Short mmCIF file of C-alpha atoms in Angstrom, two decimals:
data_model
loop_
_atom_site.label_atom_id
_atom_site.label_comp_id
_atom_site.label_asym_id
_atom_site.label_seq_id
_atom_site.Cartn_x
_atom_site.Cartn_y
_atom_site.Cartn_z
CA MET A 237 14.21 -2.31 28.05
CA LYS A 238 13.23 1.34 28.03
CA VAL A 239 9.57 2.18 28.60
CA TYR A 240 8.29 5.23 26.76
CA LYS A 241 5.55 7.59 27.84
CA CYS A 242 2.05 6.66 26.71
CA PHE A 243 -0.32 9.61 26.56
CA ARG A 244 -4.04 9.10 27.06
CA ILE A 245 -6.28 11.94 25.91
CA LEU A 246 -10.08 11.60 25.88
CA GLY A 247 -9.76 7.83 26.01
CA TRP A 248 -7.23 7.52 23.16
CA ASP A 249 -3.69 6.22 23.67
CA PHE A 250 -0.52 7.17 21.82
CA THR A 251 3.01 6.23 22.82
CA ILE A 252 5.72 8.86 22.40
CA THR A 253 9.12 7.59 21.25
CA PRO A 254 12.19 9.27 19.69
CA THR A 255 11.40 7.59 16.37
CA ARG A 256 7.91 9.05 16.39
CA PHE A 257 9.34 12.49 17.10
CA VAL A 258 11.45 12.14 13.95
CA LEU A 259 8.46 10.93 11.94
CA THR A 260 6.41 13.88 13.18
CA GLY A 261 9.19 16.23 12.10
CA LEU A 262 9.14 14.71 8.59
CA VAL A 263 5.38 15.16 8.45
CA LEU A 264 5.74 18.85 9.35
CA LEU A 265 8.38 19.31 6.64
CA MET A 266 6.03 17.59 4.20
CA VAL A 267 3.21 19.98 5.11
CA ALA A 268 5.48 22.95 4.35
CA ALA A 269 6.56 21.44 1.00
CA VAL A 270 2.95 20.66 0.07
CA LEU A 271 1.85 24.22 0.83
CA LEU A 272 4.70 25.56 -1.30
CA ARG A 273 3.74 23.24 -4.14
CA LEU A 274 0.04 24.21 -3.97
CA LEU A 275 0.83 27.92 -3.90
CA THR A 276 3.63 28.08 -6.48
CA GLY A 277 3.23 25.01 -8.68
CA PHE A 278 5.97 22.48 -9.48
CA GLN A 279 8.93 24.76 -10.11
CA TYR A 280 10.22 25.22 -6.55
CA VAL A 281 9.39 21.74 -5.25
CA THR A 282 10.04 19.30 -8.12
CA ASN A 283 12.44 18.71 -10.99
CA LEU A 284 9.63 17.82 -13.39
CA THR A 285 9.78 19.13 -16.94
CA ASP A 286 7.81 18.71 -20.16
CA GLU A 287 10.31 16.03 -21.19
CA THR A 288 10.09 14.21 -17.83
CA PRO A 289 6.49 14.73 -16.62
CA TRP A 290 6.48 11.56 -14.51
CA GLY A 291 8.63 11.91 -11.43
CA MET A 292 8.97 10.43 -7.98
CA TRP A 293 5.35 11.12 -6.99
CA ILE A 294 4.01 9.00 -9.83
CA ALA A 295 6.75 6.36 -9.83
CA PHE A 296 7.09 5.81 -6.08
CA ASP A 297 4.01 7.25 -4.36
CA VAL A 298 1.50 5.98 -6.93
CA MET A 299 3.00 3.09 -8.92
CA CYS A 300 4.84 1.55 -5.96
CA GLY A 301 2.20 2.60 -3.43
CA VAL A 302 -0.62 0.81 -5.25
CA ALA A 303 1.49 -2.35 -5.54
CA LEU A 304 2.53 -2.28 -1.87
CA ALA A 305 -1.12 -1.90 -0.86
CA GLY A 306 -1.98 -5.16 -2.63
CA GLY A 307 -1.98 -7.13 0.63
CA GLY A 308 -5.57 -6.10 1.33
CA TYR A 309 -7.20 -7.58 -1.74
CA SER A 310 -4.91 -10.63 -1.95
CA THR A 311 -5.62 -11.57 1.67
CA ALA A 312 -9.36 -10.96 1.22
CA LEU A 313 -9.31 -13.19 -1.87
CA LEU A 314 -7.62 -16.03 0.02
CA VAL A 315 -9.73 -15.74 3.18
CA SER A 316 -13.19 -14.82 1.91
CA MET A 317 -13.33 -16.37 -1.56
CA LEU A 318 -10.89 -19.31 -1.48
CA ARG A 319 -11.67 -20.14 2.18
CA TYR A 320 -8.15 -20.14 3.59
CA LYS A 321 -9.46 -19.36 7.06
CA GLU A 322 -6.06 -19.73 8.75
CA PHE A 323 -5.00 -16.47 7.10
CA ALA A 324 -7.78 -14.54 8.84
CA VAL A 325 -5.32 -13.68 11.64
CA VAL A 326 -3.51 -11.28 9.29
CA GLY A 327 -6.68 -9.97 7.66
CA ARG A 328 -7.17 -6.83 9.74
CA GLY A 329 -3.52 -5.83 9.62
CA ALA A 330 -3.51 -6.28 5.84
CA LEU A 331 -6.71 -4.24 5.57
CA LEU A 332 -5.23 -1.35 7.55
CA THR A 333 -1.94 -1.39 5.62
CA SER A 334 -3.84 -1.45 2.34
CA LEU A 335 -6.18 1.38 3.36
CA LEU A 336 -3.31 3.62 4.45
CA GLY A 337 -1.45 2.78 1.27
CA TYR A 338 -4.36 3.80 -0.94
CA ILE A 339 -4.97 7.01 1.00
CA LEU A 340 -1.33 7.96 0.45
CA VAL A 341 -1.67 7.03 -3.24
CA MET A 342 -4.65 9.38 -3.54
CA ALA A 343 -2.56 12.11 -1.91
CA GLY A 344 0.24 11.48 -4.43
CA LEU A 345 -2.20 11.66 -7.34
CA PHE A 346 -3.62 14.92 -6.02
CA LEU A 347 -0.19 16.53 -5.68
CA ASP A 348 0.82 15.46 -9.18
CA ILE A 349 -2.13 17.25 -10.81
CA GLY A 350 -0.78 20.37 -12.46
CA GLN A 351 -3.80 22.52 -11.61
CA TRP A 352 -4.71 20.83 -8.34
CA PHE A 353 -7.84 22.93 -7.88
CA ASN A 354 -9.38 21.03 -10.81
CA PHE A 355 -9.12 17.70 -8.96
CA TRP A 356 -12.94 17.36 -8.98
CA ARG A 357 -13.27 17.29 -12.77
CA PRO A 358 -12.85 13.51 -13.27
CA PHE A 359 -15.90 13.03 -11.04
CA VAL A 360 -18.12 14.96 -13.47
CA SER A 361 -16.31 14.62 -16.82
CA TRP A 362 -16.62 11.16 -18.31
CA GLY A 363 -13.20 10.45 -19.88
CA TYR A 364 -13.99 6.88 -20.83
CA THR A 365 -11.26 6.75 -23.51
CA SER A 366 -8.50 7.32 -20.94
CA VAL A 367 -6.83 4.45 -19.08
CA LEU A 368 -5.72 6.89 -16.40
CA PHE A 369 -9.34 7.95 -15.92
CA GLU A 370 -10.27 4.32 -15.24
CA VAL A 371 -7.36 3.98 -12.82
CA PHE A 372 -8.49 7.14 -10.99
CA TRP A 373 -12.07 5.92 -10.63
CA CYS A 374 -11.11 2.38 -9.59
CA ILE A 375 -8.66 3.64 -6.96
CA SER A 376 -11.22 6.14 -5.64
CA ILE A 377 -13.99 3.54 -5.37
CA TYR A 378 -11.71 0.91 -3.86
CA THR A 379 -10.39 3.37 -1.27
CA THR A 380 -14.00 4.14 -0.32
CA ILE A 381 -14.79 0.43 0.02
CA LEU A 382 -11.70 -0.14 2.17
CA SER A 383 -12.75 2.79 4.39
CA ILE A 384 -16.22 1.28 4.93
CA GLU A 385 -14.71 -2.13 5.66
CA PHE A 386 -12.35 -0.60 8.19
CA PHE A 387 -15.24 1.33 9.73
CA GLU A 388 -16.48 -2.05 10.97
CA ILE A 389 -13.38 -2.11 13.22
CA ILE A 390 -13.86 1.51 14.24
CA THR A 391 -17.45 0.95 15.36
CA GLU A 392 -16.30 -1.78 17.74
CA ARG A 393 -14.34 0.81 19.69
CA VAL A 394 -16.60 3.86 19.62
CA LEU A 395 -19.66 1.95 20.81
CA VAL A 396 -21.91 2.57 17.80
CA LYS A 397 -23.44 -0.85 18.13
CA LYS A 398 -26.38 -0.38 15.78
CA LEU A 399 -24.20 0.94 12.98
CA HIS A 400 -21.68 -1.83 13.59
CA LYS A 401 -24.41 -4.43 13.15
CA TYR A 402 -25.40 -3.06 9.74
CA ILE A 403 -21.80 -2.83 8.52
CA VAL A 404 -21.21 -6.46 9.48
CA LYS A 405 -24.25 -7.45 7.40
CA ILE A 406 -23.04 -5.68 4.24
CA LEU A 407 -19.39 -6.67 4.72
CA PRO A 408 -19.56 -9.79 2.46
CA ILE A 409 -20.97 -7.66 -0.37
CA LEU A 410 -18.24 -5.05 0.11
CA ILE A 411 -15.55 -7.72 0.02
CA VAL A 412 -16.85 -9.15 -3.27
CA ILE A 413 -17.06 -5.69 -4.85
CA GLY A 414 -13.70 -4.79 -3.37
CA LEU A 415 -12.06 -7.72 -5.16
CA VAL A 416 -13.12 -6.42 -8.58
CA PHE A 417 -11.60 -2.94 -8.56
CA PRO A 418 -8.01 -3.89 -7.56
CA VAL A 419 -7.88 -6.33 -10.47
CA LEU A 420 -8.94 -3.52 -12.79
CA HIS A 421 -6.61 -0.76 -11.65
CA GLN A 422 -3.59 -2.96 -10.87
CA SER A 423 -3.60 -4.24 -14.44
CA SER A 424 -4.52 -0.85 -15.91
CA LEU A 425 -1.43 0.72 -14.36
CA GLY A 426 0.56 -1.62 -16.56
CA GLY A 427 -1.73 -0.76 -19.46
CA LEU A 428 -0.64 2.86 -19.19
CA PHE A 429 2.72 1.85 -20.69
CA LEU A 430 1.33 0.00 -23.71
CA ILE A 431 1.23 3.18 -25.79
CA MET A 432 4.87 3.94 -24.92
CA LYS A 433 6.50 1.22 -27.00
CA GLU A 434 8.73 3.66 -28.84
CA LYS A 435 9.92 5.32 -25.60
CA MET A 436 10.51 2.27 -23.38
CA PHE A 437 13.59 0.07 -23.42
CA PRO A 438 12.57 -3.29 -24.99
CA LEU A 439 13.26 -5.33 -21.83
CA TRP A 440 10.39 -3.63 -20.02
CA TRP A 441 7.84 -3.09 -22.76
CA SER A 442 5.53 -6.04 -23.42
CA GLU A 443 1.96 -6.81 -24.43
CA PHE A 444 1.80 -8.65 -21.10
CA LEU A 445 2.43 -5.52 -19.00
CA PRO A 446 -1.13 -5.43 -17.54
CA ILE A 447 -0.74 -9.11 -16.53
CA TYR A 448 2.74 -8.46 -15.09
CA PHE A 449 1.45 -5.61 -12.94
CA LEU A 450 -1.51 -7.65 -11.71
CA MET A 451 0.55 -10.74 -10.87
CA SER A 452 3.25 -8.75 -9.08
CA SER A 453 0.63 -6.90 -7.02
CA PHE A 454 -0.58 -10.28 -5.75
CA PHE A 455 2.73 -11.81 -4.71
CA ILE A 456 4.01 -8.56 -3.20
CA GLY A 457 0.81 -8.55 -1.09
CA SER A 458 1.80 -11.60 0.95
CA ALA A 459 5.39 -10.35 1.22
CA MET A 460 4.20 -6.96 2.48
CA VAL A 461 1.98 -8.65 5.06
CA THR A 462 5.05 -10.53 6.30
CA VAL A 463 7.05 -7.30 6.61
CA GLU A 464 4.15 -5.57 8.39
CA THR A 465 3.61 -8.40 10.89
CA THR A 466 7.35 -8.59 11.60
CA LEU A 467 7.46 -4.86 12.37
CA ALA A 468 4.32 -5.23 14.51
CA LYS A 469 6.06 -7.98 16.46
CA SER A 470 9.03 -5.71 17.16
CA ALA A 471 6.82 -2.82 18.22
CA TYR A 472 3.93 -4.56 19.97
CA GLY A 473 5.01 -8.14 20.61
CA HIS A 474 2.41 -9.38 18.12
CA GLU A 475 3.48 -12.64 16.51
CA ILE A 476 1.81 -14.73 13.79
CA PRO A 477 2.64 -18.48 13.73
CA HIS A 478 5.50 -19.09 11.30
CA ASN A 479 3.76 -21.93 9.46
CA ILE A 480 0.87 -19.61 8.55
CA MET A 481 3.17 -16.92 7.18
CA MET A 482 5.20 -19.53 5.29
CA LYS A 483 2.08 -20.98 3.66
CA LEU A 484 0.81 -17.49 2.76
CA ASN A 485 4.10 -16.58 1.10
CA ARG A 486 4.36 -19.87 -0.75
CA ILE A 487 1.01 -19.14 -2.37
CA GLY A 488 2.37 -15.76 -3.39
CA ALA A 489 5.61 -17.36 -4.58
CA SER A 490 3.67 -19.72 -6.87
CA ILE A 491 2.31 -16.64 -8.65
CA MET A 492 5.86 -15.28 -8.73
CA GLY A 493 7.03 -18.48 -10.41
CA ALA A 494 4.35 -18.11 -13.10
CA TYR A 495 5.43 -14.47 -13.47
CA LEU A 496 9.06 -15.55 -14.04
CA LEU A 497 8.06 -18.17 -16.63
CA LEU A 498 5.98 -15.63 -18.52
CA LYS A 499 8.90 -13.17 -18.48
CA LEU A 500 11.26 -15.84 -19.87
CA TYR A 501 8.75 -16.78 -22.55
CA ASP A 502 8.49 -13.11 -23.48
CA LEU A 503 12.25 -12.83 -23.88
CA PHE A 504 12.42 -15.94 -26.10
CA GLU A 505 9.39 -14.97 -28.16
CA LYS A 506 10.72 -11.47 -28.93
CA HIS A 507 14.38 -12.58 -29.24
CA GLU A 508 15.57 -9.97 -26.73
CA TRP A 509 18.27 -11.92 -24.89
CA GLY A 510 20.88 -9.70 -26.48
CA TYR A 511 19.58 -6.71 -24.54
CA VAL A 512 19.95 -8.60 -21.24
CA PHE A 513 23.72 -9.04 -21.57
CA GLN A 514 24.73 -5.86 -23.41
CA GLY A 515 26.19 -4.29 -20.25
CA SER A 516 24.28 -1.00 -20.41
CA LEU A 517 22.59 0.72 -17.48
CA GLN A 518 19.24 -0.64 -18.63
CA SER A 519 20.45 -4.24 -18.94
CA ASN A 520 22.21 -4.11 -15.57
CA MET A 521 19.11 -2.73 -13.84
CA TYR A 522 16.98 -5.40 -15.50
CA CYS A 523 19.31 -8.17 -14.31
CA LEU A 524 19.34 -6.68 -10.79
CA GLU A 525 15.54 -6.62 -10.75
CA MET A 526 15.14 -10.17 -12.03
CA VAL A 527 17.93 -11.85 -10.03
CA PHE A 528 17.43 -10.28 -6.60
CA GLY A 529 13.73 -9.46 -6.93
CA ILE A 530 12.48 -12.72 -8.46
CA ILE A 531 15.00 -15.56 -8.81
CA VAL A 532 16.67 -15.33 -5.38
CA PRO A 533 13.32 -15.02 -3.50
CA ILE A 534 12.00 -18.10 -5.33
CA MET A 535 15.16 -20.02 -4.40
CA ILE A 536 14.69 -18.99 -0.76
CA ILE A 537 11.00 -19.94 -0.56
CA ILE A 538 11.53 -23.43 -2.04
CA SER A 539 14.57 -24.10 0.15
CA PRO A 540 14.78 -25.01 3.87
CA LEU A 541 15.62 -21.35 4.52
CA SER A 542 11.90 -20.53 4.36
CA LYS A 543 11.39 -22.57 7.54
CA LYS A 544 13.51 -20.06 9.43
CA ARG A 545 12.06 -16.69 10.36
CA TRP A 546 15.02 -14.72 9.04
CA GLY A 547 14.86 -16.66 5.78
CA LEU A 548 11.18 -15.89 5.26
CA LEU A 549 11.72 -12.25 6.17
CA THR A 550 14.61 -12.06 3.68
CA TYR A 551 12.31 -13.48 1.00
CA ALA A 552 9.66 -10.87 1.87
CA TRP A 553 12.04 -7.90 1.80
CA LEU A 554 13.64 -8.97 -1.48
CA THR A 555 10.20 -9.42 -3.04
CA VAL A 556 9.04 -6.00 -1.87
CA LEU A 557 12.22 -4.27 -3.04
CA GLY A 558 12.12 -6.19 -6.32
CA VAL A 559 8.62 -4.95 -7.21
CA ILE A 560 9.55 -1.40 -6.16
CA LEU A 561 12.60 -1.60 -8.44
CA ASN A 562 10.41 -2.91 -11.27
CA ARG A 563 8.02 0.04 -11.02
CA LEU A 564 10.87 2.55 -10.84
CA ASN A 565 12.57 0.90 -13.80
CA CYS A 566 9.38 1.07 -15.85
CA VAL A 567 9.04 4.80 -15.22
CA PHE A 568 12.68 5.96 -15.17
CA THR A 569 15.25 3.44 -16.41
CA SER A 570 13.24 2.30 -19.41
CA MET A 571 12.21 5.76 -20.66
CA TYR A 572 14.56 8.49 -19.47
CA GLU A 573 18.12 8.98 -20.55
CA SER A 574 20.75 8.78 -17.81
CA GLY A 575 20.91 12.01 -15.84
CA SER A 576 17.77 13.50 -17.41
CA TYR A 577 15.86 13.47 -14.12
CA PHE A 578 16.61 13.26 -10.44
CA PRO A 579 13.96 13.91 -7.74
CA GLY A 580 14.02 17.37 -6.19
CA ILE A 581 14.45 17.74 -2.44
CA GLY A 582 10.79 18.75 -2.21
CA GLU A 583 9.69 15.53 -3.91
CA ILE A 584 11.79 13.46 -1.51
CA ILE A 585 10.47 15.35 1.53
CA VAL A 586 6.84 14.86 0.45
CA SER A 587 7.31 11.14 -0.19
CA ALA A 588 9.14 10.63 3.12
CA GLY A 589 6.47 12.67 4.91
CA LEU A 590 3.62 10.64 3.43
CA ILE A 591 5.27 7.41 4.56
CA SER A 592 5.90 8.89 8.04
CA MET A 593 2.29 9.98 8.32
CA GLY A 594 1.13 6.51 7.36
CA VAL A 595 3.36 4.95 10.03
CA LEU A 596 2.08 7.32 12.74
CA ILE A 597 -1.56 6.69 11.82
CA TYR A 598 -0.89 2.94 11.81
CA CYS A 599 0.62 3.12 15.31
CA PHE A 600 -2.30 5.16 16.65
CA LEU A 601 -4.92 2.80 15.20
CA VAL A 602 -3.13 -0.35 16.37
CA GLU A 603 -2.83 1.04 19.90
CA ASN A 604 -6.53 1.88 20.10
CA PHE A 605 -8.37 -0.72 18.00
CA ASN A 606 -8.49 -4.48 17.67
CA ILE A 607 -6.31 -4.89 14.60
CA ILE A 608 -3.40 -7.22 15.44
CA GLY A 609 -5.14 -9.47 17.92
CA ASN A 610 -5.17 -7.09 20.89
CA GLU A 611 -8.83 -7.82 21.73
CA ARG A 612 -8.30 -7.85 25.49
CA ALA A 613 -6.53 -4.48 25.57
CA VAL A 614 -9.21 -2.89 23.41
CA GLN A 615 -11.99 -4.38 25.54
CA ILE A 616 -10.40 -2.88 28.67
CA LYS A 617 -10.38 0.53 26.94
CA ILE A 618 -14.02 0.10 25.94
CA ASP A 619 -14.98 -0.82 29.50
CA LYS A 620 -13.12 2.24 30.80
CA ASP A 621 -14.91 4.42 28.26
CA LYS A 622 -18.21 2.98 29.43
CA ASP A 623 -17.34 3.71 33.04
CA ILE A 624 -16.39 7.30 32.19
CA LYS A 625 -19.54 7.74 30.14
CA ASN A 626 -21.72 6.33 32.94
CA LEU A 627 -19.96 8.54 35.52
CA ILE A 628 -20.54 11.70 33.45
CA TRP A 629 -24.18 10.73 32.90
CA ALA A 630 -24.67 10.12 36.62
CA LEU A 631 -23.14 13.52 37.48
CA LEU A 632 -25.41 15.26 34.99
CA ARG A 633 -28.47 13.56 36.42
CA THR A 634 -27.38 14.54 39.95
CA LYS A 635 -27.08 18.19 38.90
CA LYS A 636 -30.57 18.14 37.41
CA ARG A 637 -32.02 16.87 40.68
#
């Protein structure tokens, strides 16, 4: 097993690997593309037009990003409100993944604003008739709450004991408030499509769209936590007991089952089965989404396969990819004619760079803070920081004498 170089600068650790070199390169390319977009507008970076104003940044970075970040609020709901204390072991990892996800979503929203220098206007202009305005405010507030919650972990490491004590006291209030805003904006993202009945393919448009988006954000949360903990195991040797992950995903799968029943009821109620089997691009994409993103994962989770690690991981990946496909279908497949839009190279670079930046930040935070159960390693770092601090203080006092 190859051991990579771990740099320690001013008390902070970061391991250098070939993969992280590649991720850093993608981040640098993203920075160049972002600067070009800010200086010249959309024309040289994106393939957006007046006919296709929603592109990859909205569909993937925002729509998918918000859904993928659902693990934070779903885990907090189970642990803090419904008292499933056994899931507390994944709480901090879910919080970090959710926080990074929402920060990247905010970045995607910022880049998609035509005149980006007017980003501050929603903070002072009360657009209460706009669903998108409500989504913007809910995401902004929830990202702030997640940042304060995560600051409780930060203060453990940087020795701000007094501040840490106060954050711990207000943490229950933050969790309760933090459970309200995801429900609002997750459902409102689906509500954005309600006015697009004439543009959307019938298989995706429904009065239940806000409920669909909310339910899918919950069951993808547990699946995303499974993917995150599996990757953390590969990178850091961190392992969560299989029975805990299986129980967490079965709770999510029960919501998925209700989601499937509601979808079937919708098809029967609106007599739209003919669209499912018409053999068009839209019908094929819908069947792909439903079969491999919903039906197959449910079959896995209720079968003995869920008792095996690879089976549970397969369920998680299919669930994650299924929700991503659903969001992309809602934006592209259901509304745009075939060939009318394809992401520009700049859009792809920015999206890949945002994901790479999130991965690098995740690695840095996990290696320096108690997030995935590495309390002993973090305590050693804190003790070393104390020793260094005491040594510097002693030297300064000696000089004064």
